[in-house]
């Protein structure tokens, strides 16, 4: 607030000299802080820092993907539970999440039909 009062003619004559000096010091401090921030913003990036940050981000992403895969394996089941060894060697493309979901749905529907026939008999 005091910083802007010095520009008004009615307040400038009321301020004592030590107040004006304090305001000048504050203004200079603000200037040097702003100048330092500006110089830091203009500073070119260090390639090593950029690569390190990229690697760290990539590592975090891989950890999240592994955690997601683990959770999917818990809820859907691992591919090795659905596919025999001979089928694994034949078709590698059936290990997708969609294929695994279809296998789970097929097993569930098969069990429901078996249970329905057992109840009816």
Coordinates of C-alpha atoms in Angstrom, one line a residue:
X1 CA 0.0 0.0 0.0
X2 CA 2.7 2.5 0.9
X3 CA 4.5 1.8 -2.4
X4 CA 1.7 3.5 -4.4
X5 CA 1.1 6.4 -2.0
X6 CA 4.4 8.1 -2.9
X7 CA 3.1 8.9 -6.3
X8 CA 0.1 10.8 -5.1
X9 CA 0.9 14.5 -4.5
X10 CA -1.1 14.8 -1.3
X11 CA 0.8 11.9 0.4
X12 CA 4.3 12.6 -0.8
X13 CA 4.8 15.6 1.3
X14 CA 3.4 13.9 4.4
X15 CA 5.9 11.0 4.3
X16 CA 9.0 11.5 6.3
X17 CA 12.4 10.9 4.8
X18 CA 13.1 7.6 6.5
X19 CA 9.7 6.3 5.2
X20 CA 10.7 7.3 1.6
X21 CA 14.0 5.6 2.1
X22 CA 12.3 2.4 3.3
X23 CA 10.0 2.5 0.3
X24 CA 13.0 2.9 -2.1
X25 CA 14.7 -0.1 -0.5
X26 CA 11.6 -2.2 -0.9
X27 CA 11.2 -1.1 -4.5
X28 CA 14.9 -2.0 -5.2
X29 CA 14.5 -5.4 -3.5
X30 CA 11.4 -6.1 -5.7
X31 CA 13.3 -5.1 -8.8
X32 CA 16.3 -7.4 -8.0
X33 CA 14.0 -10.3 -7.2
X34 CA 12.1 -9.8 -10.5
X35 CA 15.4 -9.4 -12.4
X36 CA 16.7 -12.7 -10.9
X37 CA 13.5 -14.5 -11.8
X38 CA 13.6 -13.2 -15.3
X39 CA 17.2 -14.3 -15.8
X40 CA 16.4 -17.8 -14.5
X41 CA 13.5 -18.0 -16.9
X42 CA 15.8 -17.1 -19.8
X43 CA 18.5 -19.6 -18.8
X44 CA 18.9 -22.4 -21.3
X45 CA 18.0 -25.9 -20.2
X46 CA 20.8 -28.2 -19.2
X47 CA 20.4 -31.3 -21.5
X48 CA 21.4 -33.6 -18.7
X49 CA 18.7 -32.3 -16.4
X50 CA 16.1 -32.7 -19.2
X51 CA 17.2 -36.3 -19.9
X52 CA 17.1 -37.1 -16.2
X53 CA 13.6 -35.7 -15.8
X54 CA 12.5 -37.6 -18.9
X55 CA 14.0 -40.8 -17.6
X56 CA 12.4 -40.3 -14.2
X57 CA 9.0 -39.7 -15.8
X58 CA 9.4 -42.7 -18.0
X59 CA 10.3 -44.8 -14.9
X60 CA 7.2 -43.6 -13.1
X61 CA 5.1 -44.4 -16.1
X62 CA 6.5 -47.9 -16.3
X63 CA 5.8 -48.5 -12.6
X64 CA 2.2 -47.4 -13.1
X65 CA 1.8 -49.6 -16.1
X66 CA 3.1 -52.6 -14.2
X67 CA 0.8 -51.9 -11.3
X68 CA -2.1 -51.6 -13.8
X69 CA -1.1 -54.9 -15.4
X70 CA -0.9 -56.6 -11.9
X71 CA -4.4 -55.3 -11.1
X72 CA -5.7 -56.6 -14.4
X73 CA -4.1 -59.9 -13.8
X74 CA -5.8 -60.1 -10.4
X75 CA -9.3 -59.3 -11.8
X76 CA -9.2 -61.0 -15.2
X77 CA -6.6 -63.6 -14.5
X78 CA -3.2 -64.2 -16.0
X79 CA -3.0 -65.4 -19.6
X80 CA -1.3 -68.6 -18.5
X81 CA -4.5 -69.7 -16.7
X82 CA -6.5 -69.7 -19.9
X83 CA -4.1 -70.9 -22.5
X84 CA -2.4 -74.2 -22.7
X85 CA 1.3 -74.5 -23.6
X86 CA 0.4 -75.7 -27.1
X87 CA -2.0 -72.8 -27.7
X88 CA 0.7 -70.3 -26.5
X89 CA 3.1 -71.5 -29.2
X90 CA 0.4 -71.3 -31.9
X91 CA -1.1 -67.9 -31.3
X92 CA 0.7 -65.1 -29.5
X93 CA -2.0 -62.5 -30.4
X94 CA -4.7 -63.9 -28.2
X95 CA -3.1 -62.5 -25.1
X96 CA -4.8 -59.2 -25.4
X97 CA -7.0 -57.9 -22.7
X98 CA -10.1 -58.2 -24.9
X99 CA -9.3 -61.8 -25.7
X100 CA -8.8 -62.5 -22.0
X101 CA -12.1 -60.9 -21.1
X102 CA -13.8 -63.0 -23.8
X103 CA -12.4 -66.1 -22.3
X104 CA -13.6 -65.1 -18.8
X105 CA -17.0 -64.4 -20.1
X106 CA -17.1 -67.7 -22.0
X107 CA -16.1 -69.6 -18.8
X108 CA -18.7 -67.8 -16.8
X109 CA -21.5 -68.4 -19.3
X110 CA -20.4 -72.1 -19.6
X111 CA -20.6 -72.5 -15.8
X112 CA -24.0 -70.8 -15.8
X113 CA -25.4 -73.2 -18.4
X114 CA -23.9 -76.2 -16.6
X115 CA -25.4 -75.0 -13.3
X116 CA -28.8 -74.3 -14.9
X117 CA -28.8 -77.9 -16.4
X118 CA -27.8 -79.4 -13.0
X119 CA -30.7 -77.5 -11.2
X120 CA -33.2 -78.5 -13.8
X121 CA -32.3 -82.2 -13.7

